[in-house]
mmCIF file with all atom_site columns, C-alpha atoms in Angstrom:
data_model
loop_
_atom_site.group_PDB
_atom_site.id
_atom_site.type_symbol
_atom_site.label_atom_id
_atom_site.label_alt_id
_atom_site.label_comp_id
_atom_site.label_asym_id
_atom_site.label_entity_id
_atom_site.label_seq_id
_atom_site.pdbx_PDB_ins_code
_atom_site.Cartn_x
_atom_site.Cartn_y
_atom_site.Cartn_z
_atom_site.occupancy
_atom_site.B_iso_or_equiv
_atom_site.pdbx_formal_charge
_atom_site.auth_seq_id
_atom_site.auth_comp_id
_atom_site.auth_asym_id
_atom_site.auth_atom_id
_atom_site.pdbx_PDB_model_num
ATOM 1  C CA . UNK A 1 1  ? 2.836   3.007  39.115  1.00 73.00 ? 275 UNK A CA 1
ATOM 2  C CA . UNK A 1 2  ? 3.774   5.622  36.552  1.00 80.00 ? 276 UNK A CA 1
ATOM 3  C CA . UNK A 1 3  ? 4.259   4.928  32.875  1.00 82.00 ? 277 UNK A CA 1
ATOM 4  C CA . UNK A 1 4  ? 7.189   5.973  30.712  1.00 88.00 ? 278 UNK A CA 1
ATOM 5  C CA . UNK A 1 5  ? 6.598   8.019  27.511  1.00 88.00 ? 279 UNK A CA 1
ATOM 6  C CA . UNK A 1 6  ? 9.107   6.608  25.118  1.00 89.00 ? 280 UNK A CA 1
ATOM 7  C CA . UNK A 1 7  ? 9.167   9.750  22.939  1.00 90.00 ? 281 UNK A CA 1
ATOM 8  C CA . UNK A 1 8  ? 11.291  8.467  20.133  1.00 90.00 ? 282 UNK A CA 1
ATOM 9  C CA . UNK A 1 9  ? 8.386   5.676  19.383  1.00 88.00 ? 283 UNK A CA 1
ATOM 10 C CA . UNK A 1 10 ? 5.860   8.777  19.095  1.00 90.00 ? 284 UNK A CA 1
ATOM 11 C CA . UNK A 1 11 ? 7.799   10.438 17.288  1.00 92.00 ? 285 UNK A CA 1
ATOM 12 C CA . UNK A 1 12 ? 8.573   7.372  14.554  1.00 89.00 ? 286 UNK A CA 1
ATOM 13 C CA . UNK A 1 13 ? 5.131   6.683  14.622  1.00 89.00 ? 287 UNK A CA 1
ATOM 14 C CA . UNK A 1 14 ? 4.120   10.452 13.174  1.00 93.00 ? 288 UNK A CA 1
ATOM 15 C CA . UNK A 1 15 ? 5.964   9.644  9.976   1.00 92.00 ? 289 UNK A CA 1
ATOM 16 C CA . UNK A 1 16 ? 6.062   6.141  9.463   1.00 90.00 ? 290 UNK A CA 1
ATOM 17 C CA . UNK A 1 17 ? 2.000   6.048  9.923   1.00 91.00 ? 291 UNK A CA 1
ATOM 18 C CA . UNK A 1 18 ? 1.445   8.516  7.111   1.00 95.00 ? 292 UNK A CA 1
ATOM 19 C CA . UNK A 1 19 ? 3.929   6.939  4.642   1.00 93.00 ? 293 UNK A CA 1
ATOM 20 C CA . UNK A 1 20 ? 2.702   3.847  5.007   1.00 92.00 ? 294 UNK A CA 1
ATOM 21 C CA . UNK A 1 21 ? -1.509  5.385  4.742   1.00 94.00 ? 295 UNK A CA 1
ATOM 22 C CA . UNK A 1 22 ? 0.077   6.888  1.665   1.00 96.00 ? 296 UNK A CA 1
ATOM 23 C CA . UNK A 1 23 ? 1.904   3.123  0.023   1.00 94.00 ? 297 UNK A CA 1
ATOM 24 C CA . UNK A 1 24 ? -1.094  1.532  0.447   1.00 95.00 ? 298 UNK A CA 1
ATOM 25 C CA . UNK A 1 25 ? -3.680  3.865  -0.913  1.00 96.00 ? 299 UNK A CA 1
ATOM 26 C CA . UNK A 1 26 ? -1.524  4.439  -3.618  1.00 97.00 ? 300 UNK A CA 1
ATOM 27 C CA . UNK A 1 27 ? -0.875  0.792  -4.360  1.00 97.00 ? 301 UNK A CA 1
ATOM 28 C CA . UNK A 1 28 ? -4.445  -0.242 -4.330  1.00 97.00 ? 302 UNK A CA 1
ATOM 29 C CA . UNK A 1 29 ? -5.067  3.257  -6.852  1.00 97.00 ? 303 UNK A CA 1
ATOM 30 C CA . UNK A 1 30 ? -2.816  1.866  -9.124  1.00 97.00 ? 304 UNK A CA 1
ATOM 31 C CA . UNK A 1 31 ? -4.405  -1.933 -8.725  1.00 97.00 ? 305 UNK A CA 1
ATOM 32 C CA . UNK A 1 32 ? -8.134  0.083  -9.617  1.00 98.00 ? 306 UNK A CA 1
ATOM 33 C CA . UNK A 1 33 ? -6.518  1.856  -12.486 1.00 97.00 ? 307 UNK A CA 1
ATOM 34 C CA . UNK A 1 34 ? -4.611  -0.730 -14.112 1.00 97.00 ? 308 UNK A CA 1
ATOM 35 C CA . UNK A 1 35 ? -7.503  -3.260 -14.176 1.00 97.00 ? 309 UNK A CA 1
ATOM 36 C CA . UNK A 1 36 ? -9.830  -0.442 -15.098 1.00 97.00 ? 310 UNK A CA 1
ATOM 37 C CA . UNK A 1 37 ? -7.776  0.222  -17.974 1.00 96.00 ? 311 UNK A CA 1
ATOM 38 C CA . UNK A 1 38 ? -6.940  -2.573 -19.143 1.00 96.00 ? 312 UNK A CA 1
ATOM 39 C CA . UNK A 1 39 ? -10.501 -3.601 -19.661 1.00 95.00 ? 313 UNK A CA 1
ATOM 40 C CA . UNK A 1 40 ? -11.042 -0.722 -21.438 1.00 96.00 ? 314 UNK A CA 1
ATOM 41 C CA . UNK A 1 41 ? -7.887  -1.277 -23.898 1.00 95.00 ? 315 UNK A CA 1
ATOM 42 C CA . UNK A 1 42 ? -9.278  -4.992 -24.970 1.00 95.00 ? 316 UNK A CA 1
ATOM 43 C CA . UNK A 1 43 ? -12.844 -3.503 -25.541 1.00 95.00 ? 317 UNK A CA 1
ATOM 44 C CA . UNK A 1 44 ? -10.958 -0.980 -27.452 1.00 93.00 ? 318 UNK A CA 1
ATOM 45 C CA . UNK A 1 45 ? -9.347  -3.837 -29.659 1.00 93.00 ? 319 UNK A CA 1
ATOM 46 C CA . UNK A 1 46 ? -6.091  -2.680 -27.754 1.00 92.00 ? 320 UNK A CA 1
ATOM 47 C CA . UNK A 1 47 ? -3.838  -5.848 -26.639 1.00 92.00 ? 321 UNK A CA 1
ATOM 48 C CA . UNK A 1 48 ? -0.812  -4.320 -26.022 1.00 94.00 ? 322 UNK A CA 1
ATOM 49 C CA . UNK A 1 49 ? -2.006  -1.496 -23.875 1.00 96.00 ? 323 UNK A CA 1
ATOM 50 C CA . UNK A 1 50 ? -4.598  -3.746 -22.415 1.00 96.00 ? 324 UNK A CA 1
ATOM 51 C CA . UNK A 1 51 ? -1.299  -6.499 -21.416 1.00 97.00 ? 325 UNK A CA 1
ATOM 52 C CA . UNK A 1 52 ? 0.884   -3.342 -19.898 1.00 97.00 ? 326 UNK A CA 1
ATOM 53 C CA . UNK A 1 53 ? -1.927  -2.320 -17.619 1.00 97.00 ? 327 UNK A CA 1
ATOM 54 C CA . UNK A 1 54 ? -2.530  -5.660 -17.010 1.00 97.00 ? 328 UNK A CA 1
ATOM 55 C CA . UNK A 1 55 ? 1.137   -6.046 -15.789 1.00 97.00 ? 329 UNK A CA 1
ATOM 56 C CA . UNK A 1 56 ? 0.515   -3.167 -13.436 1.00 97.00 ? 330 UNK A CA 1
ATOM 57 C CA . UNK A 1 57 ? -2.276  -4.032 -12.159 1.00 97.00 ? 331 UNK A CA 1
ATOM 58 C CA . UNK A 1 58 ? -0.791  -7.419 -10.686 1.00 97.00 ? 332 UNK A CA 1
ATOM 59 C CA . UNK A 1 59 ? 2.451   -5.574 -9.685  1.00 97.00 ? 333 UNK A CA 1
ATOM 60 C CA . UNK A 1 60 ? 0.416   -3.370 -7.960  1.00 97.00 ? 334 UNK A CA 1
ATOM 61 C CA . UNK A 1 61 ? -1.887  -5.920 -6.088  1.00 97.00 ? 335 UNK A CA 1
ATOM 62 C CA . UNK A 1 62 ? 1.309   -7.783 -5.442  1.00 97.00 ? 336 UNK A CA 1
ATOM 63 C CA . UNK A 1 63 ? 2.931   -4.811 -4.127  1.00 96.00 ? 337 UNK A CA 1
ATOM 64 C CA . UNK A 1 64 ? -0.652  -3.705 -1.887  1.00 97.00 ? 338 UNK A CA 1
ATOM 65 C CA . UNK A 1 65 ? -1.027  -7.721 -0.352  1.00 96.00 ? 339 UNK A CA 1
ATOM 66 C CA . UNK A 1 66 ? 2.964   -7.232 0.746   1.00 96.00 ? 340 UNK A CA 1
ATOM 67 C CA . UNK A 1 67 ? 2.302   -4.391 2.448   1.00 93.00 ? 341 UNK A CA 1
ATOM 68 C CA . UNK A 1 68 ? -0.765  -5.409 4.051   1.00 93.00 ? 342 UNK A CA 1
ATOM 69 C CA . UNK A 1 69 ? 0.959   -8.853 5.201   1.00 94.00 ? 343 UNK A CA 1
ATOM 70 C CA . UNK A 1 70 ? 3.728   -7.089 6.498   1.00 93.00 ? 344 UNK A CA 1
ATOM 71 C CA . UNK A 1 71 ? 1.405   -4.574 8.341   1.00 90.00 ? 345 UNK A CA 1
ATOM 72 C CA . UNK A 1 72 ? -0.037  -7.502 9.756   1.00 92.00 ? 346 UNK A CA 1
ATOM 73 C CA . UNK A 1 73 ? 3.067   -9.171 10.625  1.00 94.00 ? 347 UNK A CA 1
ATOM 74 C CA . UNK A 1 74 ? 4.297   -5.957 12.509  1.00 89.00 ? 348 UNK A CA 1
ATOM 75 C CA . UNK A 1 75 ? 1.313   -5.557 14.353  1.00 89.00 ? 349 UNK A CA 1
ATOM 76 C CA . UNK A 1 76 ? 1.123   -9.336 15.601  1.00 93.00 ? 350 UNK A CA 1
ATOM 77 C CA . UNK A 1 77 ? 5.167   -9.054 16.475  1.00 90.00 ? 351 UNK A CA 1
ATOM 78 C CA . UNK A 1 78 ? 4.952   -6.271 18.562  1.00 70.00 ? 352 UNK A CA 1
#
């Protein structure tokens, strides 16, 4: 028995592997930084700042749990 190489799925799998390594690392930076900073804005006496990094901190863990479900679902699909 000999096993096909399906070369175009090697090759998608050289970019789409990075970009996606790259979405989530930078979506869960932004999640760190945006809670990070936002705590330091209300010490600071700074509620407007401390709401806008607030805001992307939660679009940012909303945007790193979407990617990580739909990692998930791909992986369980195929």
């Amino acid at each position: 028995m000999v096993a096909k190489i399906e070369w175009g799925k090697i090759g998608e799998l050289l970019w789409v592997a990075p970009v996606a390594a790259l979405v989530v690392s930078l979506t869960f930076s932004l999640l760190v930084l945006g809670s990070a900073r936002a705590g330091e804005a209300r010490r600071d006496g700074a509620g407007g700042v401390a709401a806008l990094y607030g805001v992307l901190a939660v679009v940012a863990g909303l945007a790193f749990l979407g990617g990580v479900v739909y990692g998930v679902s791909v992986i369980t699909t195929k």
